[in-house]
Tab-separated table of C-alpha atoms in Angstrom:
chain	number	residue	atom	x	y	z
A	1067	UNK	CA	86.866	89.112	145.547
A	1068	UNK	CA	87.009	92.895	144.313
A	1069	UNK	CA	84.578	93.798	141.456
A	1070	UNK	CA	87.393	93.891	139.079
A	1071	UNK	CA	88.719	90.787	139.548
A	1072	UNK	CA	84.704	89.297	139.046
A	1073	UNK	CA	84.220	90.899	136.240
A	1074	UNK	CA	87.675	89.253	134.626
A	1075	UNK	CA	86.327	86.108	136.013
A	1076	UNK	CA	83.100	86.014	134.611
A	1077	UNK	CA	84.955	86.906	130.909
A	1078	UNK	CA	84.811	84.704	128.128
A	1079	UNK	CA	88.066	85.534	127.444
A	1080	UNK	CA	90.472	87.070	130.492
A	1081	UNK	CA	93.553	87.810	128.094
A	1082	UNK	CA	91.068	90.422	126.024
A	1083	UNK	CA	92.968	93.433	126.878
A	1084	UNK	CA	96.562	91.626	125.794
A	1085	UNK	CA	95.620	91.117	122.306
A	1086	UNK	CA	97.434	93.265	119.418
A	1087	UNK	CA	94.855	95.679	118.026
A	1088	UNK	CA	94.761	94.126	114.767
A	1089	UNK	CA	93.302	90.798	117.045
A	1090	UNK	CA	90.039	92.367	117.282
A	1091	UNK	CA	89.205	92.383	113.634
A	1092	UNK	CA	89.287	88.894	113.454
A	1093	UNK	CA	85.654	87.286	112.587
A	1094	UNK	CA	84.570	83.555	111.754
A	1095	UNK	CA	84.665	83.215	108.553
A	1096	UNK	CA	81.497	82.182	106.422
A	1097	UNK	CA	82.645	79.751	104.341
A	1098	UNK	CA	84.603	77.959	106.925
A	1099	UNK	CA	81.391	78.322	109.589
A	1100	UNK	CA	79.502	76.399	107.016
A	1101	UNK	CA	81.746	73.633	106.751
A	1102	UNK	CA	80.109	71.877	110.314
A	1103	UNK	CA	76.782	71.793	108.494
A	1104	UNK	CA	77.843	71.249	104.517
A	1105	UNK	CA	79.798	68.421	105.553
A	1106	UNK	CA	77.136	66.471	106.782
A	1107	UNK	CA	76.413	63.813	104.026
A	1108	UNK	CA	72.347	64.420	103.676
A	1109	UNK	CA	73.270	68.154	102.740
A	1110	UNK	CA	74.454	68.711	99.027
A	1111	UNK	CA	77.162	71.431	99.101
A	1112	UNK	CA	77.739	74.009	96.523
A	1113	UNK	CA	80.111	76.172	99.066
A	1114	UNK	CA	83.495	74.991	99.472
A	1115	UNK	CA	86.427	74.901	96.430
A	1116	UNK	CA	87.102	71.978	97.300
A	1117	UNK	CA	89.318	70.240	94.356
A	1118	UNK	CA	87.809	66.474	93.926
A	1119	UNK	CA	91.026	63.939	93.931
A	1120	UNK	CA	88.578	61.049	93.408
A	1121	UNK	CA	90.872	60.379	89.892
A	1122	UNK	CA	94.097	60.578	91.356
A	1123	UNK	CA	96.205	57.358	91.307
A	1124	UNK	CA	96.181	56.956	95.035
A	1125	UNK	CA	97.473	53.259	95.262
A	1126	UNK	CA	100.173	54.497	92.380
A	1127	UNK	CA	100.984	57.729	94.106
A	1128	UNK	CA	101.065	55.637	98.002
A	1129	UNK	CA	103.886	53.144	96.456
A	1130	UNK	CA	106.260	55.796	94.902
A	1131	UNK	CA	105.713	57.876	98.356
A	1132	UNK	CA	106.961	54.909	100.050
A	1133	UNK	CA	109.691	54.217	97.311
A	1134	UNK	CA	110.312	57.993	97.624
A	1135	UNK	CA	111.026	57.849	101.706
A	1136	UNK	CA	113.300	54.687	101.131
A	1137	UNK	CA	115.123	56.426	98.920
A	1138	UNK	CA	114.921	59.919	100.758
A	1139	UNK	CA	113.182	59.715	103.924
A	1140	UNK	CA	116.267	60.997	105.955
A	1141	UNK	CA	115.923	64.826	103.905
A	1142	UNK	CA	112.131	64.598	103.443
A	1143	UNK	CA	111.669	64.203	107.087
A	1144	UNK	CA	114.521	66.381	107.842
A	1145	UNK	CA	113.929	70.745	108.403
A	1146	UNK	CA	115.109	72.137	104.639
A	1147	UNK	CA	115.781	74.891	102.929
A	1148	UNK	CA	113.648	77.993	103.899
A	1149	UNK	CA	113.861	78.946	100.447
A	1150	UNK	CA	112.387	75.178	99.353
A	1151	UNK	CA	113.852	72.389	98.038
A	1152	UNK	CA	115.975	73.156	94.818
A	1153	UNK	CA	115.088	70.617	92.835
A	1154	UNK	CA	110.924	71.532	93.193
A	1155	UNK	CA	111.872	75.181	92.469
A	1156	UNK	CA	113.372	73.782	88.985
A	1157	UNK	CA	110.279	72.004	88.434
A	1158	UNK	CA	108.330	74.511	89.452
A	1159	UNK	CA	109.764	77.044	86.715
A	1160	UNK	CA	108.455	73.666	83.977
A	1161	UNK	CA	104.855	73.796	85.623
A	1162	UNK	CA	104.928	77.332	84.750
A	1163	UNK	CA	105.845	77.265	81.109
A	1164	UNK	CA	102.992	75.671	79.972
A	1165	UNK	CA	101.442	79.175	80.527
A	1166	UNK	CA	104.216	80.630	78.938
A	1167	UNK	CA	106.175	82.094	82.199
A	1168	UNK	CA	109.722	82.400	81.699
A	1169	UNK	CA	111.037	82.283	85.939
A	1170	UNK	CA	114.135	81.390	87.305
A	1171	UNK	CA	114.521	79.135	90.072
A	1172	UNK	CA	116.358	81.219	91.825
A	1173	UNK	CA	113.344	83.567	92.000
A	1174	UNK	CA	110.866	80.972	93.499
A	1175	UNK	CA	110.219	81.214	96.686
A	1176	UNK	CA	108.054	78.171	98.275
A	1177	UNK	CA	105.434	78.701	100.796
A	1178	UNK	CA	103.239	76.810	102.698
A	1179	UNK	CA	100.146	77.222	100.246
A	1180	UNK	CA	99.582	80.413	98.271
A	1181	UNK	CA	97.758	81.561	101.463
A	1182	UNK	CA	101.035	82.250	103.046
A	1183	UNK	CA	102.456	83.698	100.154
A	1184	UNK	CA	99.489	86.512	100.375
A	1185	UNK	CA	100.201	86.606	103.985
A	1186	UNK	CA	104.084	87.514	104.152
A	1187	UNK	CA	103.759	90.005	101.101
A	1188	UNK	CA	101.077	91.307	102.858
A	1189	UNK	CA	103.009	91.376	106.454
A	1190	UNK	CA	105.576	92.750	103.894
A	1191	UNK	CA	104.176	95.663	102.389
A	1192	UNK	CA	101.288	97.129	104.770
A	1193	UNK	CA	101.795	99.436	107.690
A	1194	UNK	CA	97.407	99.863	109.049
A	1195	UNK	CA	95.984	102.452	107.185
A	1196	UNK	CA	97.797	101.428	103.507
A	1197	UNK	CA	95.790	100.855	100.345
A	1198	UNK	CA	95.788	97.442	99.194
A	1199	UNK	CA	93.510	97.404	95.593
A	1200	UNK	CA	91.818	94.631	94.953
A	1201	UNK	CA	89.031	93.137	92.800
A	1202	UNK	CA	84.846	93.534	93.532
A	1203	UNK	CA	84.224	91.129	94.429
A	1204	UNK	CA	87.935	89.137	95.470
A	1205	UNK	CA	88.726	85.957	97.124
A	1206	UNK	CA	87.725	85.620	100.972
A	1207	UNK	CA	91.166	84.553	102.262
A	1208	UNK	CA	92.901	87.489	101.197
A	1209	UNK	CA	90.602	89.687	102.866
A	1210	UNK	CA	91.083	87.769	106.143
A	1211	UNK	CA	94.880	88.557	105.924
A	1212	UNK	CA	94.737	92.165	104.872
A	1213	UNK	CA	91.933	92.545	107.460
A	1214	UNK	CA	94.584	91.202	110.031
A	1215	UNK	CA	97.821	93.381	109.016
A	1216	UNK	CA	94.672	96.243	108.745
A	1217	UNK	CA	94.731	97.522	105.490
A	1218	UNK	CA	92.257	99.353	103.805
A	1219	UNK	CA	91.355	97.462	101.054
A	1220	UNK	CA	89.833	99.861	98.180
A	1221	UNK	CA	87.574	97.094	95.828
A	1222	UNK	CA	87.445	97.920	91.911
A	1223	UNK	CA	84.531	96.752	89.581
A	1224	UNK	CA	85.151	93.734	87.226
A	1225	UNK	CA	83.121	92.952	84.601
A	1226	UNK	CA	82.974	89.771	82.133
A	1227	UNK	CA	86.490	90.749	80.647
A	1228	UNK	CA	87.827	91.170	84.529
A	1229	UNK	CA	88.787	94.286	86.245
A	1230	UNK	CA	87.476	97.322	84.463
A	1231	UNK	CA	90.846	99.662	83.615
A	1232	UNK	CA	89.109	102.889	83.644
A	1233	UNK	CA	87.633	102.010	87.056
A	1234	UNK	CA	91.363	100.979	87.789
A	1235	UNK	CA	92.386	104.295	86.965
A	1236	UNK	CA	89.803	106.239	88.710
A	1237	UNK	CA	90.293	104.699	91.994
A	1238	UNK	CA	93.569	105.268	92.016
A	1239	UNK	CA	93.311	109.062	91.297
A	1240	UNK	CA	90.461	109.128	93.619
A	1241	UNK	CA	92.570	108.107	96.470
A	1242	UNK	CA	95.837	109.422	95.276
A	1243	UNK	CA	94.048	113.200	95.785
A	1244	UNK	CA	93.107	111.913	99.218
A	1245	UNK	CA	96.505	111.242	100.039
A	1246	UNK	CA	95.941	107.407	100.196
A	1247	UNK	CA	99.067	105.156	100.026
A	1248	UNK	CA	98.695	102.374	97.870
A	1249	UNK	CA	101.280	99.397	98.033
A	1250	UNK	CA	99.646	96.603	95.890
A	1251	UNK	CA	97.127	95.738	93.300
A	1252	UNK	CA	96.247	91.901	94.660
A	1253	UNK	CA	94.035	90.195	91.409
A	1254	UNK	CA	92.889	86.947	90.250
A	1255	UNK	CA	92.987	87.168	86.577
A	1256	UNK	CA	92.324	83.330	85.514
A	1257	UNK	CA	88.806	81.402	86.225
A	1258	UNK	CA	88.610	84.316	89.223
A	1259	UNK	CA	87.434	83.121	92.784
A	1260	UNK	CA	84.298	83.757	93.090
A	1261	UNK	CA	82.934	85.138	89.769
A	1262	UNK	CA	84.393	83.152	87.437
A	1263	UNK	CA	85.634	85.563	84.480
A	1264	UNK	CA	88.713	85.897	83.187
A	1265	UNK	CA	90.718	88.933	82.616
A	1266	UNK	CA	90.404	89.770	78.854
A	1267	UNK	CA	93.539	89.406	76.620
A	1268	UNK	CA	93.078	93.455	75.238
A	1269	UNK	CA	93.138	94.297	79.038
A	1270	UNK	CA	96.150	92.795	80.533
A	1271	UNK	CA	98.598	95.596	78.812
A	1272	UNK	CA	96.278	98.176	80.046
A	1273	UNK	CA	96.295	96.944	83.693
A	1274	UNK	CA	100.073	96.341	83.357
A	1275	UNK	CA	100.507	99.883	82.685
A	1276	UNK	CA	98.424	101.616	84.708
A	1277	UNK	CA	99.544	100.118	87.518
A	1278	UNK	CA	103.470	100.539	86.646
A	1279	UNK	CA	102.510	104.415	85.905
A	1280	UNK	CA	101.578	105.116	89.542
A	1281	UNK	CA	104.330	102.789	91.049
A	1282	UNK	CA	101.959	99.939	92.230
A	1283	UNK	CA	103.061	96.279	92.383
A	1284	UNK	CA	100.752	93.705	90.952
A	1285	UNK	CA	100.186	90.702	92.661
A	1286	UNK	CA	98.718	88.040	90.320
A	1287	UNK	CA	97.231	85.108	92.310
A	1288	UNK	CA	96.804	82.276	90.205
A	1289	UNK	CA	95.922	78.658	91.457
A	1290	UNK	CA	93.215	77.820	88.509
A	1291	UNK	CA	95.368	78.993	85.376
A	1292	UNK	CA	95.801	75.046	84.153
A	1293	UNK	CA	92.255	74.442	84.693
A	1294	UNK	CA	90.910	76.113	81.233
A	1295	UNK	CA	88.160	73.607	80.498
A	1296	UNK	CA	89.535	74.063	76.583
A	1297	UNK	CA	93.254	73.529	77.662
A	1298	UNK	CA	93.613	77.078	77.083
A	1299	UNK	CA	96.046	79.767	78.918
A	1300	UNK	CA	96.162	82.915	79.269
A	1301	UNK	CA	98.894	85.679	78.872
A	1302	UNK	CA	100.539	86.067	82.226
A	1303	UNK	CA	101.059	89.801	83.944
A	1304	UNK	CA	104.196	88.562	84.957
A	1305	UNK	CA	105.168	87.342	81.805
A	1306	UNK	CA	104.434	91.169	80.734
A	1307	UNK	CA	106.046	92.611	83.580
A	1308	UNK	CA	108.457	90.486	85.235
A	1309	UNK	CA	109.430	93.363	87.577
A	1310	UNK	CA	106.350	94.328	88.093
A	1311	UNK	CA	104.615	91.596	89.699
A	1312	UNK	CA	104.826	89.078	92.329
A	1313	UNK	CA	103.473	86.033	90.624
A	1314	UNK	CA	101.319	83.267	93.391
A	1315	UNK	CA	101.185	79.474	92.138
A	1316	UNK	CA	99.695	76.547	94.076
A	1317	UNK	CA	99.485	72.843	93.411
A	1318	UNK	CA	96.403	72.709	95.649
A	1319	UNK	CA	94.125	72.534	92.317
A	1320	UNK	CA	96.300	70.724	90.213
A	1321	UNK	CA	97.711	67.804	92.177
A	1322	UNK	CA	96.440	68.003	95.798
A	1323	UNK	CA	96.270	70.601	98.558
A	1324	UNK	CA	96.910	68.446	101.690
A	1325	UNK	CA	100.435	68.679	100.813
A	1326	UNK	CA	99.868	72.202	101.258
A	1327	UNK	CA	102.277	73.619	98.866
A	1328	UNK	CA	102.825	76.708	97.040
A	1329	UNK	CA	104.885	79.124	95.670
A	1330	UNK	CA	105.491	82.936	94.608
A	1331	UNK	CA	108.076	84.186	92.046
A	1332	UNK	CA	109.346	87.644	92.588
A	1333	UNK	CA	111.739	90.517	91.831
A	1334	UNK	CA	114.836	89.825	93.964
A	1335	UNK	CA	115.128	92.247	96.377
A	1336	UNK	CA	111.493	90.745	96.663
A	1337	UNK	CA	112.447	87.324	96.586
A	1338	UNK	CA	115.045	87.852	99.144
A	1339	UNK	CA	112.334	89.619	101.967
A	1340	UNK	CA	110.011	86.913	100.690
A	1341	UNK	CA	112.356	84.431	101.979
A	1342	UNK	CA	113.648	85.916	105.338
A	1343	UNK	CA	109.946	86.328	106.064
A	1344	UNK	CA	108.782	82.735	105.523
A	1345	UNK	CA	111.913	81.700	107.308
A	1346	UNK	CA	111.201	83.806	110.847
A	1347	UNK	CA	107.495	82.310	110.297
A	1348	UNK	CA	107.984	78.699	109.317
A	1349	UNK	CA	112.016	78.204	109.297
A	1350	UNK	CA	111.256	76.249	106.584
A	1351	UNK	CA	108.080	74.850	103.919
A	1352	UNK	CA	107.618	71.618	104.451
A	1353	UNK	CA	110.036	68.842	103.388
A	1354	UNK	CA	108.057	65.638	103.436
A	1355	UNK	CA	105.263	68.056	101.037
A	1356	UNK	CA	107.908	69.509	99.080
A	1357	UNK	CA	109.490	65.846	98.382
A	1358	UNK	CA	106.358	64.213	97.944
A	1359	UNK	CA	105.070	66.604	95.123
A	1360	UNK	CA	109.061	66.435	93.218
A	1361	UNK	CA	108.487	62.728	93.603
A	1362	UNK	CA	105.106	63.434	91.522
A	1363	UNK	CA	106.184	65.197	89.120
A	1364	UNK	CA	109.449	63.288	88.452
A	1365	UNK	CA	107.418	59.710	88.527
A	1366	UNK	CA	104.093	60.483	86.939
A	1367	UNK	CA	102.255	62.121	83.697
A	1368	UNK	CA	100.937	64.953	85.492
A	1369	UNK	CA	100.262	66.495	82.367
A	1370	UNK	CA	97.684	63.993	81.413
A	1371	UNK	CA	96.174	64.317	84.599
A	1372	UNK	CA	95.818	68.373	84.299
A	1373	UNK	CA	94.162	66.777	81.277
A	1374	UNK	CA	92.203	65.088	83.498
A	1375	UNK	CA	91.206	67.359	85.503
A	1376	UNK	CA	90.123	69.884	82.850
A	1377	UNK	CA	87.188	67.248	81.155
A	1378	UNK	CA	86.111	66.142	85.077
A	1379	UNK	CA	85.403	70.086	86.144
A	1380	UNK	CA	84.128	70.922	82.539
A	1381	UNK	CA	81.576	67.819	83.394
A	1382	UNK	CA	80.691	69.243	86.539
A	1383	UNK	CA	80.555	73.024	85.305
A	1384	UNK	CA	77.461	72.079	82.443
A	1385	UNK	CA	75.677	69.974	85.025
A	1386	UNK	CA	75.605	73.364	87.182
A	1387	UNK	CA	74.966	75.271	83.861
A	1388	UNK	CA	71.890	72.332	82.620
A	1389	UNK	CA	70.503	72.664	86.252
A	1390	UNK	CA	70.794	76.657	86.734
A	1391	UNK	CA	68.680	76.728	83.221
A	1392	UNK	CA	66.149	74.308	84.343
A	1393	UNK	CA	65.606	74.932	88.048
A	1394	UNK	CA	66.378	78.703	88.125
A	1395	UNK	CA	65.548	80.707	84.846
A	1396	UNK	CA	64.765	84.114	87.124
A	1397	UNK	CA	68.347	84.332	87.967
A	1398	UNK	CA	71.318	85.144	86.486
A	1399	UNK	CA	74.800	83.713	86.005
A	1400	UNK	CA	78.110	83.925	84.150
A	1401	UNK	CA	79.242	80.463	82.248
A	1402	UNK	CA	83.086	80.359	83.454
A	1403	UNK	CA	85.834	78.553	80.747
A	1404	UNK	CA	87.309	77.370	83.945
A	1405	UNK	CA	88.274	76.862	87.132
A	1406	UNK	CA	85.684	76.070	90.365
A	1407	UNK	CA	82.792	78.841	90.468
A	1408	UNK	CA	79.771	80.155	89.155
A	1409	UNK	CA	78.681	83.855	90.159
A	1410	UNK	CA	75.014	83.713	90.686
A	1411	UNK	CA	72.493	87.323	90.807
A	1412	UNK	CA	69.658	86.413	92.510
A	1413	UNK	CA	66.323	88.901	91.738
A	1414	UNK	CA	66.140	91.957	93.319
A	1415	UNK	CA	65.048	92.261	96.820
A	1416	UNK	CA	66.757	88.674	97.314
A	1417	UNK	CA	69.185	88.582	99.813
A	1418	UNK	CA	71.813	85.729	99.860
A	1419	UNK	CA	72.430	86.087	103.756
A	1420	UNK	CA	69.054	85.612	104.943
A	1421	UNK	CA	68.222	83.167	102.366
A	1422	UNK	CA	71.392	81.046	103.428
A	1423	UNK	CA	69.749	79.552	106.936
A	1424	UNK	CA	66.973	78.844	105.209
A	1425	UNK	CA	68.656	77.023	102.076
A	1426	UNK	CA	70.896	74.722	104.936
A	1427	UNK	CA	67.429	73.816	106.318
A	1428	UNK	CA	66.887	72.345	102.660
A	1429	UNK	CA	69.828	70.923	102.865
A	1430	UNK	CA	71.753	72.448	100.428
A	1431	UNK	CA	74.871	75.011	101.329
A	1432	UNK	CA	76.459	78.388	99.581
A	1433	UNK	CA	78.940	80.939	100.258
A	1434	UNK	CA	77.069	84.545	100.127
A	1435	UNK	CA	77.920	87.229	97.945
A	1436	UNK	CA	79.054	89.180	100.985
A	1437	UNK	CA	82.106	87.144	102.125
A	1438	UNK	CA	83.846	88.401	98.940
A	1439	UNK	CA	83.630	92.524	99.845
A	1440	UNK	CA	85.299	93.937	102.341
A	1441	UNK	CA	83.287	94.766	105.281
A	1442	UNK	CA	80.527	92.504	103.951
A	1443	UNK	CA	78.599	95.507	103.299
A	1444	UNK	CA	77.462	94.682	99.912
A	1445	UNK	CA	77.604	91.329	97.834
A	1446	UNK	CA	73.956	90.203	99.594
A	1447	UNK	CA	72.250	89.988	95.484
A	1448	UNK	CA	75.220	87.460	94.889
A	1449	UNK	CA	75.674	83.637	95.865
A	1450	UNK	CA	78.828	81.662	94.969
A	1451	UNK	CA	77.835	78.150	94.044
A	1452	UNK	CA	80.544	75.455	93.923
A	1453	UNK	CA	81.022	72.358	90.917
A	1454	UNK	CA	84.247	70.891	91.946
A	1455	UNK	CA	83.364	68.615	94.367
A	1456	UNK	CA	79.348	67.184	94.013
A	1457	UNK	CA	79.252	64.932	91.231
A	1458	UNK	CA	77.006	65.831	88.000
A	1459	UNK	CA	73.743	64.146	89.639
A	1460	UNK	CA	74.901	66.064	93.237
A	1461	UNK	CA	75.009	69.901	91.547
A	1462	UNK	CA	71.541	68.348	89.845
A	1463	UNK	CA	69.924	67.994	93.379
A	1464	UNK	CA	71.530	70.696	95.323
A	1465	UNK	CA	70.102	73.204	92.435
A	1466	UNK	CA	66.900	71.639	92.558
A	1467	UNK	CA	66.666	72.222	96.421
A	1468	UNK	CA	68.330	75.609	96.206
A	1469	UNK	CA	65.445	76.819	93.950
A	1470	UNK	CA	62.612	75.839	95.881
A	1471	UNK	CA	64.055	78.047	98.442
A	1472	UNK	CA	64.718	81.140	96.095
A	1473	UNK	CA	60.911	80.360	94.606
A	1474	UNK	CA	59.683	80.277	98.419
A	1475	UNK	CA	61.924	83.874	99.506
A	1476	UNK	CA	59.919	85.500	96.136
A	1477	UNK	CA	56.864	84.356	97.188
A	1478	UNK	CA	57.304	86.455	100.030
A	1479	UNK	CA	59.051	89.435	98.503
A	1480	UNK	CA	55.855	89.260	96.520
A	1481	UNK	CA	54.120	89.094	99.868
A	1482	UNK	CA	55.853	91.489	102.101
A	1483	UNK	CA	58.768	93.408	100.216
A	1484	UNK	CA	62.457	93.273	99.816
A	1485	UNK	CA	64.424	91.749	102.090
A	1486	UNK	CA	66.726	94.696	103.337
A	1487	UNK	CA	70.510	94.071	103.898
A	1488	UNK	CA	71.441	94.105	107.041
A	1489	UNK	CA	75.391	95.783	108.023
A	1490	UNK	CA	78.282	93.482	108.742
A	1491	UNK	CA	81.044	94.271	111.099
A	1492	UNK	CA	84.495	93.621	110.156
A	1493	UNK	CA	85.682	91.146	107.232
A	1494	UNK	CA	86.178	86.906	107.985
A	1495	UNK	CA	88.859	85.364	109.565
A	1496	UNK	CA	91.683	83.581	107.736
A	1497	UNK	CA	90.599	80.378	105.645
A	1498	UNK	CA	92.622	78.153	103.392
A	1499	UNK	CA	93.092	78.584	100.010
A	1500	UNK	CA	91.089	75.542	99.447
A	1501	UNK	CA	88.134	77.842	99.766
């Protein structure tokens, strides 16, 4: 045996050298590397987005499934249409009025989860090197993908009111005199994942026309927009700019996300590269989901179970709120009107990725500040703690246990100094848009 063919031997992995370049910037991602150890039932998780279905009609919704494949099984079961099944794209189009879209069906493409949707636009618009803009901090899974098609992903500041427009503007310039290409502004401007604020009313305009000023499409990612703990909505960016923006919806927060079923609405020459896209991925989304979720909304009051919904996570959200109060005064926090997530600053010289080992040895889980920044570089003051799924007396504990931890790491700040962050290579791998 030569030393060349020992050396492939003894790899880990003999098909290294065959991987695509854009391979090699794949990385575990560390929300989904927590889920082995959060799941176990002695540890209290405040990490994952996952929605809780416990009020779901499950006997209901099992007998009209089985009415539904009576009546249908031989097209549910059957390969579709790879734009999706008409009659969910109408429905779709009544989903989205009660935030006051105005979409044609004709314009909706379905996809398996928003996390596809992000996915083809992204495989879409990005040669390596483009710009893709995006919020600081922004959702993990979108990182993963632009990671993966290599963009560079330039981060702007948001603040309680969302994305700051002069800091919008400024990058922009800044990288526009550097010859940067920028293709897309991706944003979460309802209940945002992970800090929690919501893009201010005044500011929507602003980023509307910033963005349309320098040619940049806006793509508004919105799975939490129902989930306004007031019943309130929120003035859409494509509703201000319908040929502006490539609009993501998902009903894996307000039905179910097993079905794993989404949707974007686009321009359409967009719409029509959105489709051929999904097609060559997929063929088609998936029947039996797409079926099962028309069944739902034809069949049930899934209005009054938005409804539902809403009081359940507002429960959960002032349980986090009550506990954060009691059990850990020295940090700080936003209050979110929705959605999944509270934004947590721990003191300085804290650092959420060391303290995380330590916390899952209390049993009690987070997701770090520094899965939401690209490069993971920065984030390490800021935890992301999870209400959707504990109950009220679950967030009560897991709080409790999280601050002896945080009281124990500034005992020895106290003690020794800061703990200093330490650099992280590369950004996480793709995760579902359950997290």
């Amino acid at each position: 045996m030569t030393a060349e063919s020992n050396v492939k031997g003894n790899r880990l992995d003999p098909w290294l050298d065959n991987y695509a370049a854009r391979a090699h910037g794949l990385r575990a991602s560390e929300t989904r590397s927590l889920f082995a150890v959060a799941s176990r039932p002695e540890v209290v998780s405040l990490a994952g987005g996952m929605p809780n279905l416990k009020d779901l009609p499950l006997e209901r919704i099992a007998q009209a499934t089985a009415d539904m494949l009576r009546k249908d099984g031989g097209k549910a079961l059957q390969y579709g249409n790879g734009q999706g099944y008409p009659r969910l794209r109408q429905q779709i189009t009544e989903v989205m009025a009660l935030e006051g879209i105005e979409a044609d069906p004709e314009d909706v493409v379905i996809t398996t989860g928003s996390q596809q949707a992000v996915d083809i636009i992204t495989e879409l618009f990005i040669d390596p090197g483009d710009v893709i803009l995006a919020e600081a901090p922004t959702y993990v899974g979108s990182l993963s993908i632009f990671s993966t098609y290599q963009a560079d992903v330039q981060q702007v500041p948001i603040d309680a009111e969302g994305v700051v427009p002069e800091e919008l503007e400024a990058t922009i310039e800044r990288l526009s005199r550097a010859g940067k290409r920028i293709k897309f502004f991706y944003c979460l401007p309802n209940f945002h994942n992970p800090a929690g604020v919501t893009l201010s009313e005044e500011r929507r305009p602003q980023v509307i026309e910033i963005c349309r000023r320098h040619h940049i499409l806006i793509v508004e990612d919105n799975p939490y927009g129902l989930l306004g703990f007031e019943g309130q909505t929120y003035t859409a960016l494509k509703t201000l700019a319908p040929e502006d923006v490539v609009y993501l919806g998902s009903f894996s927060k307000i039905f179910a996300p097993g079905y794993r079923v989404g949707w974007a609405v686009a321009p359409p020459a967009v719409r029509d590269k959105l489709k051929l896209a999904s097609e060559a991925a997929i063929l088609c989304p998936s029947s039996m989901g797409q079926y099962s979720i028309s069944m739902y909304l034809e069949n049930f009051d899934w209005r009054a179970q938005i409804e539902d919904f809403r009081s359940m996570y507002r429960g959960r959200r002032d349980a986090m709120i009550e506990a954060l109060n009691e059990h850990l005064p020295m940090c700080t926090w936003n209050i979110p009107a929705g959605g999944f997530y509270v934004w947590v600053r721990l003191p300085e010289g804290l650092n959420a990725k060391e303290m995380l080992p330590r916390a899952v040895t209390n049993l009690v889980a987070y997701v770090s500040g520094t899965a939401f920044y690209a490069g993971g570089s920065t984030g390490h003051e800021n935890m992301r703690l999870s209400f959707c799924y504990p109950e009220p007396s679950e967030i009560r504990e897991g709080v409790r246990r999280l601050a002896e931890v945080v009281v124990r790491d500034l005992e020895l700040r106290n003690l020794f100094g800061p703990t200093l962050p330490r650099p992280t290579a590369g950004v996480t791998a793709p995760a579902p848009d359950q997290i």
